[in-house]
mmCIF file of C-alpha atoms and ligand atoms in Angstrom:
data_model
loop_
_atom_site.group_PDB
_atom_site.id
_atom_site.type_symbol
_atom_site.label_atom_id
_atom_site.label_comp_id
_atom_site.label_asym_id
_atom_site.label_seq_id
_atom_site.Cartn_x
_atom_site.Cartn_y
_atom_site.Cartn_z
ATOM 1 C CA MET G 20 -0.098 0.048 -0.169
ATOM 2 C CA ALA G 21 1.919 3.042 -1.274
ATOM 3 C CA ASN G 22 -0.774 6.070 -0.522
ATOM 4 C CA ILE G 23 -1.516 5.234 3.368
ATOM 5 C CA LYS G 24 -2.820 8.607 4.640
ATOM 6 C CA THR G 25 -3.091 7.491 8.242
ATOM 7 C CA ILE G 26 -1.604 4.974 10.498
ATOM 8 C CA TYR G 27 -3.366 4.543 14.120
ATOM 9 C CA VAL G 28 -1.433 2.624 16.517
ATOM 10 C CA ILE G 29 -3.548 1.578 19.529
ATOM 11 C CA GLY G 30 -1.385 1.165 22.610
ATOM 12 C CA GLY G 31 1.565 3.200 23.650
ATOM 13 C CA GLY G 32 4.024 0.448 25.236
ATOM 14 C CA ILE G 33 7.251 -0.567 23.657
ATOM 15 C CA ALA G 34 5.546 -2.232 20.839
ATOM 16 C CA GLY G 35 3.407 0.758 20.023
ATOM 17 C CA LEU G 36 5.971 3.646 20.045
ATOM 18 C CA SER G 37 8.232 1.380 17.981
ATOM 19 C CA ALA G 38 5.547 0.902 15.561
ATOM 20 C CA GLY G 39 5.342 4.787 15.130
ATOM 21 C CA TYR G 40 9.059 4.905 14.570
ATOM 22 C CA PHE G 41 9.002 2.316 11.822
ATOM 23 C CA ALA G 42 5.821 3.460 10.338
ATOM 24 C CA ARG G 43 7.324 7.129 10.191
ATOM 25 C CA LYS G 44 10.419 5.734 8.591
ATOM 26 C CA ARG G 45 8.755 3.565 5.892
ATOM 27 C CA PHE G 46 5.938 5.804 5.474
ATOM 28 C CA PRO G 47 7.437 9.149 5.699
ATOM 29 C CA GLN G 48 4.063 10.741 3.842
ATOM 30 C CA ALA G 49 1.599 9.070 6.175
ATOM 31 C CA GLU G 50 0.508 10.783 9.256
ATOM 32 C CA ILE G 51 1.036 8.417 12.890
ATOM 33 C CA LYS G 52 -1.171 8.654 15.611
ATOM 34 C CA ILE G 53 -0.587 6.673 18.702
ATOM 35 C CA TYR G 54 -3.665 6.290 21.462
ATOM 36 C CA GLU G 55 -2.309 5.090 24.898
ATOM 37 C CA ALA G 56 -5.066 4.077 27.660
ATOM 38 C CA GLY G 57 -2.828 5.095 30.668
ATOM 39 C CA LYS G 58 -1.215 8.468 31.665
ATOM 40 C CA ASN G 59 2.484 7.229 31.010
ATOM 41 C CA LEU G 60 4.091 5.928 28.011
ATOM 42 C CA GLY G 61 5.957 2.281 28.256
ATOM 43 C CA GLY G 62 3.233 0.266 29.483
ATOM 44 C CA ARG G 63 4.666 -2.844 30.987
ATOM 45 C CA CYS G 64 8.001 -1.100 30.733
ATOM 46 C CA GLN G 65 7.570 2.462 32.266
ATOM 47 C CA THR G 66 8.945 5.169 34.798
ATOM 48 C CA PHE G 67 6.799 6.348 37.163
ATOM 49 C CA TYR G 68 7.120 8.950 40.341
ATOM 50 C CA SER G 69 6.941 6.665 43.783
ATOM 51 C CA LYS G 70 5.551 8.651 46.198
ATOM 52 C CA LYS G 71 6.476 5.949 48.866
ATOM 53 C CA LEU G 72 9.931 6.071 47.960
ATOM 54 C CA ASP G 73 10.222 9.782 46.768
ATOM 55 C CA ILE G 74 11.930 8.842 43.749
ATOM 56 C CA GLU G 75 11.521 8.114 40.123
ATOM 57 C CA LEU G 76 11.246 4.435 39.734
ATOM 58 C CA ASP G 77 10.781 1.697 36.969
ATOM 59 C CA ASN G 78 7.841 -0.478 37.162
ATOM 60 C CA ALA G 79 10.304 -3.366 36.916
ATOM 61 C CA THR G 80 14.157 -3.959 36.881
ATOM 62 C CA HIS G 81 14.158 -4.627 32.998
ATOM 63 C CA VAL G 82 17.163 -6.752 31.534
ATOM 64 C CA ILE G 83 18.257 -6.560 28.259
ATOM 65 C CA LEU G 84 21.262 -8.389 26.401
ATOM 66 C CA LYS G 85 23.607 -6.380 24.601
ATOM 67 C CA GLY G 86 23.259 -8.709 21.519
ATOM 68 C CA ASN G 87 19.457 -7.827 21.233
ATOM 69 C CA LYS G 88 19.723 -6.098 18.054
ATOM 70 C CA TYR G 89 16.230 -4.434 17.880
ATOM 71 C CA SER G 90 16.477 -3.005 21.315
ATOM 72 C CA LYS G 91 20.386 -2.032 20.799
ATOM 73 C CA GLN G 92 19.187 0.216 18.122
ATOM 74 C CA PHE G 93 17.246 2.352 20.882
ATOM 75 C CA LEU G 94 18.781 1.934 24.226
ATOM 76 C CA GLN G 95 20.784 5.235 25.175
ATOM 77 C CA SER G 96 22.976 3.326 27.982
ATOM 78 C CA ASN G 97 26.513 1.813 27.728
ATOM 79 C CA ASP G 98 26.275 0.668 31.255
ATOM 80 C CA PHE G 99 26.445 -3.071 30.735
ATOM 81 C CA ILE G 100 27.885 -5.594 33.215
ATOM 82 C CA ASN G 101 29.740 -8.641 31.967
ATOM 83 C CA THR G 102 28.365 -11.581 33.804
ATOM 84 C CA PRO G 103 25.639 -12.027 36.790
ATOM 85 C CA PHE G 104 27.116 -13.733 39.964
ATOM 86 C CA PHE G 105 25.106 -16.308 41.494
ATOM 87 C CA TYR G 106 24.341 -17.013 45.280
ATOM 88 C CA ASP G 107 23.455 -20.149 47.040
ATOM 89 C CA PHE G 108 21.442 -19.276 49.959
ATOM 90 C CA GLU G 109 21.938 -22.576 51.532
ATOM 91 C CA LYS G 110 25.669 -23.164 51.021
ATOM 92 C CA HIS G 111 26.459 -19.269 51.347
ATOM 93 C CA LEU G 112 28.582 -19.730 47.997
ATOM 94 C CA THR G 113 28.717 -17.325 45.044
ATOM 95 C CA ASP G 114 29.491 -18.601 41.381
ATOM 96 C CA ILE G 115 29.256 -17.520 37.697
ATOM 97 C CA ASN G 116 28.442 -20.646 35.837
ATOM 98 C CA ARG G 117 25.505 -19.868 33.991
ATOM 99 C CA PHE G 118 24.878 -23.629 33.088
ATOM 100 C CA SER G 119 24.161 -24.408 36.738
ATOM 101 C CA HIS G 120 21.497 -22.166 37.111
ATOM 102 C CA ALA G 121 19.908 -22.993 33.840
ATOM 103 C CA GLU G 122 16.616 -23.511 35.458
ATOM 104 C CA LEU G 123 16.562 -19.994 37.113
ATOM 105 C CA ILE G 124 17.843 -18.198 33.953
ATOM 106 C CA LEU G 125 15.025 -19.976 31.581
ATOM 107 C CA ARG G 126 12.257 -19.237 34.214
ATOM 108 C CA SER G 127 13.523 -15.631 34.421
ATOM 109 C CA ILE G 128 13.700 -15.194 30.188
ATOM 110 C CA PHE G 129 10.326 -16.816 29.881
ATOM 111 C CA ASN G 130 8.504 -16.171 33.118
ATOM 112 C CA THR G 131 7.304 -20.179 32.851
ATOM 113 C CA ASP G 132 8.208 -23.043 34.818
ATOM 114 C CA GLY G 133 11.656 -24.292 33.277
ATOM 115 C CA LYS G 134 10.249 -27.827 32.486
ATOM 116 C CA SER G 135 7.018 -26.663 30.859
ATOM 117 C CA ILE G 136 8.320 -24.071 28.345
ATOM 118 C CA ASP G 137 7.740 -24.863 24.816
ATOM 119 C CA TRP G 138 10.704 -26.843 23.427
ATOM 120 C CA GLN G 139 10.521 -24.088 20.227
ATOM 121 C CA CYS G 140 10.743 -21.381 22.635
ATOM 122 C CA LYS G 141 13.729 -22.634 23.883
ATOM 123 C CA LEU G 142 15.319 -23.334 20.383
ATOM 124 C CA LYS G 143 14.555 -19.783 19.646
ATOM 125 C CA LEU G 144 16.560 -18.509 22.440
ATOM 126 C CA ALA G 145 19.316 -20.816 21.492
ATOM 127 C CA GLN G 146 19.258 -19.918 17.880
ATOM 128 C CA LYS G 147 19.463 -16.254 19.068
ATOM 129 C CA LEU G 148 22.059 -16.868 21.548
ATOM 130 C CA PHE G 149 24.359 -19.378 19.900
ATOM 131 C CA PRO G 150 26.663 -17.202 17.597
ATOM 132 C CA TYR G 151 26.664 -14.173 20.338
ATOM 133 C CA LEU G 152 30.012 -13.443 21.427
ATOM 134 C CA PRO G 153 30.582 -12.835 25.393
ATOM 135 C CA SER G 154 30.503 -9.218 24.831
ATOM 136 C CA GLN G 155 26.899 -9.613 23.490
ATOM 137 C CA LEU G 156 26.039 -11.585 26.212
ATOM 138 C CA LYS G 157 26.896 -8.526 28.478
ATOM 139 C CA ILE G 158 23.696 -7.301 30.415
ATOM 140 C CA TYR G 159 22.006 -3.992 30.806
ATOM 141 C CA TYR G 160 19.537 -3.813 33.537
ATOM 142 C CA SER G 161 17.376 -0.619 34.138
ATOM 143 C CA LYS G 162 18.554 1.743 36.846
ATOM 144 C CA HIS G 163 15.681 3.918 37.302
ATOM 145 C CA SER G 164 14.798 5.492 33.995
ATOM 146 C CA LEU G 165 13.744 3.274 31.419
ATOM 147 C CA LYS G 166 11.995 6.819 30.330
ATOM 148 C CA LYS G 167 15.336 8.199 29.410
ATOM 149 C CA ASP G 168 17.176 5.221 28.383
ATOM 150 C CA LEU G 169 14.347 3.846 25.863
ATOM 151 C CA ILE G 170 10.982 5.424 25.958
ATOM 152 C CA LEU G 171 11.982 8.822 24.909
ATOM 153 C CA PRO G 172 14.196 7.684 22.177
ATOM 154 C CA LEU G 173 11.702 5.556 20.725
ATOM 155 C CA CYS G 174 8.924 8.247 20.899
ATOM 156 C CA LYS G 175 11.284 10.859 19.546
ATOM 157 C CA LYS G 176 9.740 10.971 15.853
ATOM 158 C CA THR G 177 6.076 10.573 16.732
ATOM 159 C CA LYS G 178 4.308 13.573 16.972
ATOM 160 C CA ASN G 179 0.916 12.553 17.835
ATOM 161 C CA ILE G 180 0.996 10.782 20.955
ATOM 162 C CA PHE G 181 -2.399 10.844 22.954
ATOM 163 C CA ASN G 182 -2.636 9.538 26.369
ATOM 164 C CA ASN G 183 -5.400 8.888 28.586
ATOM 165 C CA MET G 184 -7.537 7.655 25.324
ATOM 166 C CA PRO G 185 -8.613 4.005 25.963
ATOM 167 C CA LEU G 186 -10.004 2.462 22.757
ATOM 168 C CA ARG G 187 -13.401 0.993 23.968
ATOM 169 C CA GLY G 188 -14.615 -0.745 20.533
ATOM 170 C CA ILE G 189 -14.468 -0.938 17.017
ATOM 171 C CA GLU G 190 -16.920 -1.276 13.974
ATOM 172 C CA ILE G 191 -16.301 -3.698 11.271
ATOM 173 C CA THR G 192 -17.537 -3.218 7.611
ATOM 174 C CA ALA G 193 -16.676 -5.751 4.777
ATOM 175 C CA ASN G 194 -13.896 -7.360 6.859
ATOM 176 C CA ARG G 195 -12.106 -4.180 7.576
ATOM 177 C CA ILE G 196 -12.116 -1.973 10.750
ATOM 178 C CA SER G 197 -14.338 0.930 9.730
ATOM 179 C CA LYS G 198 -14.457 2.822 13.196
ATOM 180 C CA LEU G 199 -12.264 3.421 16.093
ATOM 181 C CA ILE G 200 -14.593 3.945 19.393
ATOM 182 C CA PHE G 201 -12.762 5.920 22.363
ATOM 183 C CA PRO G 202 -15.013 7.235 25.408
ATOM 184 C CA HIS G 203 -15.599 10.968 23.905
ATOM 185 C CA LYS G 204 -14.429 10.190 20.283
ATOM 186 C CA GLU G 205 -15.271 8.175 17.087
ATOM 187 C CA ILE G 206 -12.880 8.037 14.447
ATOM 188 C CA LYS G 207 -13.876 7.016 11.192
ATOM 189 C CA ILE G 208 -10.981 4.500 9.294
ATOM 190 C CA HIS G 209 -10.914 5.390 5.560
ATOM 191 C CA ALA G 210 -9.767 3.165 2.515
ATOM 192 C CA ASP G 211 -6.400 4.645 2.695
ATOM 193 C CA ASP G 212 -5.790 4.173 6.524
ATOM 194 C CA ILE G 213 -4.220 1.381 8.470
ATOM 195 C CA VAL G 214 -4.969 0.300 12.066
ATOM 196 C CA ILE G 215 -1.741 -1.386 14.246
ATOM 197 C CA SER G 216 -2.942 -3.105 17.286
ATOM 198 C CA ALA G 217 -0.199 -2.883 19.886
ATOM 199 C CA LEU G 218 -2.228 -4.011 22.856
ATOM 200 C CA ASP G 219 -1.198 -6.783 25.653
ATOM 201 C CA ALA G 220 -2.779 -10.073 24.744
ATOM 202 C CA HIS G 221 -5.442 -9.459 27.693
ATOM 203 C CA ASN G 222 -6.733 -6.061 26.049
ATOM 204 C CA TYR G 223 -6.513 -7.364 22.262
ATOM 205 C CA SER G 224 -8.842 -10.536 23.175
ATOM 206 C CA LYS G 225 -11.393 -7.854 25.018
ATOM 207 C CA ILE G 226 -11.608 -5.421 22.042
ATOM 208 C CA PHE G 227 -10.894 -7.384 19.084
ATOM 209 C CA GLY G 228 -11.985 -11.004 20.130
ATOM 210 C CA GLY G 229 -9.908 -14.008 19.550
ATOM 211 C CA VAL G 230 -7.855 -16.683 21.582
ATOM 212 C CA LYS G 231 -7.544 -16.192 25.276
ATOM 213 C CA PHE G 232 -4.207 -16.795 26.902
ATOM 214 C CA GLU G 233 -3.054 -18.196 30.354
ATOM 215 C CA TYR G 234 -0.728 -15.768 32.268
ATOM 216 C CA ASN G 235 2.439 -15.940 34.647
ATOM 217 C CA ARG G 236 2.626 -13.478 37.493
ATOM 218 C CA ILE G 237 5.788 -11.483 38.300
ATOM 219 C CA VAL G 238 6.695 -9.444 41.393
ATOM 220 C CA ASN G 239 9.602 -6.729 42.103
ATOM 221 C CA ILE G 240 9.910 -5.593 45.521
ATOM 222 C CA PHE G 241 12.115 -2.003 45.869
ATOM 223 C CA TYR G 242 13.774 -1.066 48.802
ATOM 224 C CA ARG G 243 14.805 2.489 49.173
ATOM 225 C CA THR G 244 18.399 2.830 50.372
ATOM 226 C CA SER G 245 20.847 5.805 51.492
ATOM 227 C CA GLN G 246 23.655 4.731 49.000
ATOM 228 C CA LYS G 247 24.643 1.902 46.915
ATOM 229 C CA LEU G 248 24.631 -1.190 48.826
ATOM 230 C CA ALA G 249 27.248 -3.869 48.386
ATOM 231 C CA LEU G 250 26.235 -7.251 47.542
ATOM 232 C CA PRO G 251 28.818 -10.605 47.727
ATOM 233 C CA ASN G 252 31.712 -10.155 45.135
ATOM 234 C CA ASN G 253 30.628 -6.620 45.031
ATOM 235 C CA ALA G 254 28.128 -8.063 42.615
ATOM 236 C CA ASP G 255 25.447 -5.413 41.012
ATOM 237 C CA MET G 256 23.462 -8.184 39.917
ATOM 238 C CA LEU G 257 22.599 -11.443 41.750
ATOM 239 C CA GLY G 258 20.761 -14.683 40.649
ATOM 240 C CA ILE G 259 19.890 -16.313 43.898
ATOM 241 C CA GLU G 260 19.024 -19.770 44.474
ATOM 242 C CA HIS G 261 16.790 -21.167 47.347
ATOM 243 C CA THR G 262 15.488 -18.298 48.835
ATOM 244 C CA GLY G 263 11.828 -17.910 47.341
ATOM 245 C CA PHE G 264 13.290 -15.068 45.107
ATOM 246 C CA ASP G 265 15.040 -14.781 41.948
ATOM 247 C CA TRP G 266 17.516 -11.887 41.450
ATOM 248 C CA LEU G 267 18.947 -8.921 43.270
ATOM 249 C CA PHE G 268 19.853 -5.545 41.353
ATOM 250 C CA VAL G 269 21.713 -2.721 43.368
ATOM 251 C CA THR G 270 21.307 0.839 42.204
ATOM 252 C CA ASP G 271 22.538 4.105 43.717
ATOM 253 C CA ASN G 272 19.574 4.382 46.056
ATOM 254 C CA THR G 273 17.709 0.873 45.636
ATOM 255 C CA ILE G 274 17.946 -2.717 46.009
ATOM 256 C CA GLY G 275 15.422 -4.393 43.468
ATOM 257 C CA VAL G 276 13.954 -7.823 44.118
ATOM 258 C CA THR G 277 12.276 -9.992 41.213
ATOM 259 C CA ILE G 278 10.531 -12.994 41.381
ATOM 260 C CA SER G 279 9.484 -14.428 38.055
ATOM 261 C CA ASN G 280 6.511 -17.213 37.812
ATOM 262 C CA ILE G 281 5.758 -16.637 41.229
ATOM 263 C CA ASN G 282 2.990 -18.680 42.566
ATOM 264 C CA LYS G 283 -0.287 -16.937 41.770
ATOM 265 C CA ASN G 284 -1.978 -17.372 45.506
ATOM 266 C CA LEU G 285 1.140 -16.156 47.086
ATOM 267 C CA CYS G 286 0.116 -13.138 49.388
ATOM 268 C CA CYS G 287 2.878 -10.728 48.787
ATOM 269 C CA ASN G 288 1.972 -8.476 51.586
ATOM 270 C CA ASN G 289 4.406 -6.192 53.935
ATOM 271 C CA ASP G 290 5.332 -8.909 56.337
ATOM 272 C CA TRP G 291 6.524 -11.030 53.038
ATOM 273 C CA ALA G 292 8.736 -7.984 51.894
ATOM 274 C CA ILE G 293 9.953 -7.691 55.407
ATOM 275 C CA ALA G 294 11.258 -11.413 55.635
ATOM 276 C CA ILE G 295 12.838 -10.841 52.043
ATOM 277 C CA TRP G 296 14.560 -7.971 53.614
ATOM 278 C CA LYS G 297 15.820 -9.796 56.466
ATOM 279 C CA LYS G 298 17.202 -12.578 53.836
ATOM 280 C CA ILE G 299 18.924 -9.903 51.609
ATOM 281 C CA CYS G 300 20.614 -8.920 55.216
ATOM 282 C CA GLU G 301 21.674 -12.399 55.484
ATOM 283 C CA ILE G 302 23.069 -12.488 52.267
ATOM 284 C CA ARG G 303 25.129 -9.367 53.059
ATOM 285 C CA GLN G 304 26.083 -10.601 56.093
ATOM 286 C CA ILE G 305 24.646 -7.707 58.134
ATOM 287 C CA ASN G 306 22.223 -7.622 60.970
ATOM 288 C CA PRO G 307 18.665 -5.972 59.837
ATOM 289 C CA ALA G 308 19.116 -3.018 61.974
ATOM 290 C CA PHE G 309 15.740 -1.737 60.512
ATOM 291 C CA ILE G 310 13.453 -1.812 57.739
ATOM 292 C CA PRO G 311 13.900 0.700 54.706
ATOM 293 C CA ALA G 312 10.881 2.093 52.805
ATOM 294 C CA PHE G 313 9.954 -0.331 50.163
ATOM 295 C CA GLN G 314 7.448 -0.399 47.258
ATOM 296 C CA ILE G 315 5.967 -3.784 46.005
ATOM 297 C CA LEU G 316 5.004 -4.065 42.565
ATOM 298 C CA ASP G 317 2.736 -7.012 41.681
ATOM 299 C CA TYR G 318 1.822 -7.858 37.918
ATOM 300 C CA PRO G 319 -0.512 -10.979 37.570
ATOM 301 C CA ARG G 320 -0.315 -10.708 33.942
ATOM 302 C CA ALA G 321 3.129 -9.853 33.406
ATOM 303 C CA THR G 322 3.376 -11.911 30.475
ATOM 304 C CA ILE G 323 1.505 -15.018 28.734
ATOM 305 C CA MET G 324 2.477 -18.436 30.084
ATOM 306 C CA GLN G 325 5.168 -19.689 27.278
ATOM 307 C CA ASP G 326 4.238 -23.493 27.597
ATOM 308 C CA LYS G 327 3.242 -25.280 24.646
ATOM 309 C CA ILE G 328 -0.524 -24.779 24.801
ATOM 310 C CA ASN G 329 -0.134 -20.838 25.141
ATOM 311 C CA ASN G 330 2.703 -20.617 22.763
ATOM 312 C CA ARG G 331 0.916 -22.341 19.801
ATOM 313 C CA LYS G 332 -1.980 -20.056 20.430
ATOM 314 C CA ARG G 333 0.103 -16.796 19.547
ATOM 315 C CA PRO G 334 -0.187 -15.698 15.900
ATOM 316 C CA ASN G 335 2.065 -16.790 12.760
ATOM 317 C CA SER G 336 2.114 -13.226 11.407
ATOM 318 C CA ALA G 337 1.028 -9.655 11.807
ATOM 319 C CA LYS G 338 -1.831 -10.179 9.498
ATOM 320 C CA CYS G 339 -5.075 -11.133 10.803
ATOM 321 C CA GLU G 340 -8.609 -11.620 9.867
ATOM 322 C CA TYR G 341 -9.277 -7.693 9.293
ATOM 323 C CA LYS G 342 -7.382 -6.558 6.147
ATOM 324 C CA ASN G 343 -6.441 -3.033 7.394
ATOM 325 C CA LEU G 344 -5.459 -4.339 10.694
ATOM 326 C CA PHE G 345 -1.624 -5.516 11.954
ATOM 327 C CA LEU G 346 -0.254 -7.147 15.063
ATOM 328 C CA ALA G 347 2.200 -6.087 17.302
ATOM 329 C CA GLY G 348 3.283 -6.523 20.807
ATOM 330 C CA ASP G 349 5.402 -8.889 22.497
ATOM 331 C CA TRP G 350 2.801 -11.920 22.347
ATOM 332 C CA THR G 351 2.275 -11.727 18.743
ATOM 333 C CA MET G 352 5.953 -13.253 18.395
ATOM 334 C CA LYS G 353 5.414 -16.960 18.155
ATOM 335 C CA ASN G 354 8.708 -18.911 20.090
ATOM 336 C CA TRP G 355 10.189 -15.499 21.128
ATOM 337 C CA PRO G 356 10.167 -14.541 25.175
ATOM 338 C CA CYS G 357 7.772 -12.253 25.685
ATOM 339 C CA CYS G 358 10.458 -9.308 26.166
ATOM 340 C CA ILE G 359 11.297 -6.007 25.116
ATOM 341 C CA GLU G 360 13.135 -7.274 22.147
ATOM 342 C CA ALA G 361 10.183 -9.034 20.896
ATOM 343 C CA ALA G 362 8.109 -6.088 21.576
ATOM 344 C CA ILE G 363 10.212 -4.084 19.447
ATOM 345 C CA ALA G 364 10.859 -6.759 16.543
ATOM 346 C CA SER G 365 6.883 -7.184 16.492
ATOM 347 C CA ALA G 366 6.604 -3.657 15.705
ATOM 348 C CA CYS G 367 9.112 -3.922 12.772
ATOM 349 C CA ARG G 368 7.283 -6.886 11.430
ATOM 350 C CA ALA G 369 3.848 -5.150 11.585
ATOM 351 C CA ILE G 370 4.859 -2.376 9.531
ATOM 352 C CA ASN G 371 6.652 -4.268 6.900
ATOM 353 C CA SER G 372 3.656 -6.697 6.499
ATOM 354 C CA ILE G 373 1.477 -3.426 5.319
HETATM 355 C C1 LIG H 379 7.371 -7.096 36.012
HETATM 356 C C2 LIG H 379 7.894 -7.233 34.373
HETATM 357 C C3 LIG H 379 9.195 -7.585 34.582
HETATM 358 C C4 LIG H 379 9.576 -7.659 33.100
HETATM 359 N N1 LIG H 379 11.063 -7.943 32.733
HETATM 360 C C5 LIG H 379 11.483 -7.921 31.786
HETATM 361 C C6 LIG H 379 13.077 -7.941 31.411
HETATM 362 O O1 LIG H 379 13.768 -8.099 32.294
HETATM 363 N N2 LIG H 379 13.119 -7.827 30.116
HETATM 364 C C7 LIG H 379 12.546 -7.686 29.124
HETATM 365 O O2 LIG H 379 12.864 -7.596 28.091
HETATM 366 N N3 LIG H 379 11.177 -7.664 29.200
HETATM 367 C C8 LIG H 379 10.496 -7.667 30.478
HETATM 368 N N4 LIG H 379 9.391 -7.677 30.759
HETATM 369 C C9 LIG H 379 8.431 -7.973 29.849
HETATM 370 C C10 LIG H 379 8.277 -6.643 28.987
HETATM 371 O O3 LIG H 379 8.009 -5.456 29.878
HETATM 372 C C11 LIG H 379 7.501 -6.459 28.019
HETATM 373 O O4 LIG H 379 7.609 -7.778 26.803
HETATM 374 C C12 LIG H 379 7.160 -5.461 27.029
HETATM 375 O O5 LIG H 379 7.009 -4.258 27.567
HETATM 376 C C13 LIG H 379 5.968 -5.459 26.069
HETATM 377 O O6 LIG H 379 5.493 -4.649 25.610
HETATM 378 P P1 LIG H 379 4.090 -4.124 24.823
HETATM 379 O O7 LIG H 379 4.011 -3.114 24.098
HETATM 380 O O8 LIG H 379 3.973 -5.370 23.637
HETATM 381 O O9 LIG H 379 3.001 -4.294 25.758
HETATM 382 P P2 LIG H 379 2.426 -3.248 26.847
HETATM 383 O O10 LIG H 379 3.743 -3.003 27.599
HETATM 384 O O11 LIG H 379 1.567 -4.207 27.619
HETATM 385 O O12 LIG H 379 1.933 -2.341 25.967
HETATM 386 C C14 LIG H 379 0.467 -2.296 25.614
HETATM 387 C C15 LIG H 379 -0.247 -0.699 26.084
HETATM 388 O O13 LIG H 379 -1.257 -0.809 25.325
HETATM 389 C C16 LIG H 379 -1.985 -0.139 26.174
HETATM 390 N N5 LIG H 379 -3.366 -0.313 26.273
HETATM 391 C C17 LIG H 379 -4.213 -1.465 26.924
HETATM 392 N N6 LIG H 379 -5.519 -1.279 26.710
HETATM 393 C C18 LIG H 379 -5.888 -0.444 25.885
HETATM 394 C C19 LIG H 379 -6.931 0.642 24.862
HETATM 395 N N7 LIG H 379 -8.047 -0.177 25.376
HETATM 396 N N8 LIG H 379 -6.783 1.487 24.170
HETATM 397 C C20 LIG H 379 -5.143 2.129 24.365
HETATM 398 N N9 LIG H 379 -4.248 1.372 24.664
HETATM 399 C C21 LIG H 379 -4.341 0.419 25.351
HETATM 400 C C22 LIG H 379 -1.578 -0.322 27.686
HETATM 401 O O14 LIG H 379 -1.746 0.685 28.502
HETATM 402 C C23 LIG H 379 0.119 -0.289 27.319
HETATM 403 O O15 LIG H 379 0.573 0.698 27.369
HETATM 404 C C24 LIG H 379 8.667 -7.722 32.083
HETATM 405 C C25 LIG H 379 7.539 -7.296 32.133
HETATM 406 C C26 LIG H 379 6.964 -7.357 33.514
HETATM 407 C C27 LIG H 379 5.595 -7.010 33.444
#
């Protein structure tokens, strides 16, 4: 389609903002408009002001590999670490052997129990990682400003981004989207317009219909610290075995805890966060003199479950039953881990499919 007039992108997460970027490149004559339901951009990957901790905070610690070529185009940070350390809470030992912690690493990448991850997902991961040099396995983790490091560079080229604009419904005429319905506005979609859905899987199925997925939960806790705290081996990032939490990340003023695929019924309340703080002190070999301010961020639908059943439900391409609708979003990339890299790659695929 050469004469596209307007491209409407629904969703202002990483996939939606990337779709805006790639659309501007491929169709410079077209008007690009992004509609986001929330007040912040970035979706599951955003920076917000935490009243509780009185600092700007990322909604979760996000890890990106240096070898992730889509993410690398936009990432404004060169703050990579070589390798994570691992700590065995039972033996009180650290090591750097990734292979002995494969289960922890796979669960963190796919947010799914290692044994039930679809083998096609594992294969995709191996294909993407195998040729990489050690330098490409270096790790970036977000230290409070995903906004500066990723979100702002992604939206730089898109002028029309509308926040607080949740799409409520659509009208279909002859297998095409003919109207987008927002709370106080309706937009007619003309023959030379395109719609990109960059919604998460749950909201996509609510609005456009289609398959329903099962989801897995991720919980992060951020403890506010007055300075950068030391972990064993002076590690910035520590994978933990046998404690009930997976990773510790230090920044200049927080310690972040991440737990992937956490039990759906576990009550992640203040007592639980305090118990985790005590374990962190034990790892640091100090007495828990006081409990710092902390914030728990709980995502029951952090990603779709990436087992065989759910992975097979993911679309095979960006095209769908409606001729003028193209799909983006981490969940649309069959076999890929649901991550930032998949979200950006999906946006590139959606725009190239037009
Ligand atoms: C706790 C947590 C930890 C994670 N850790 C990592 C990590 O370490 N590394 C990594 O690479 N990835 C990680 N991820 C996954 C990563 O955040 C996602 O894969 C990525 O952000 C998905 O982007 P997206 O644009 O596809 O979806 P989303 O970010 O979900 O974007 C969808 C957007 O659509 C908007 N929306 C919803 N309904 C409507 C509507 N009706 N109208 C308009 N807009 C709507 C939403 O508000 C949202 O902004 C993590 C995710 C979570 C939750």
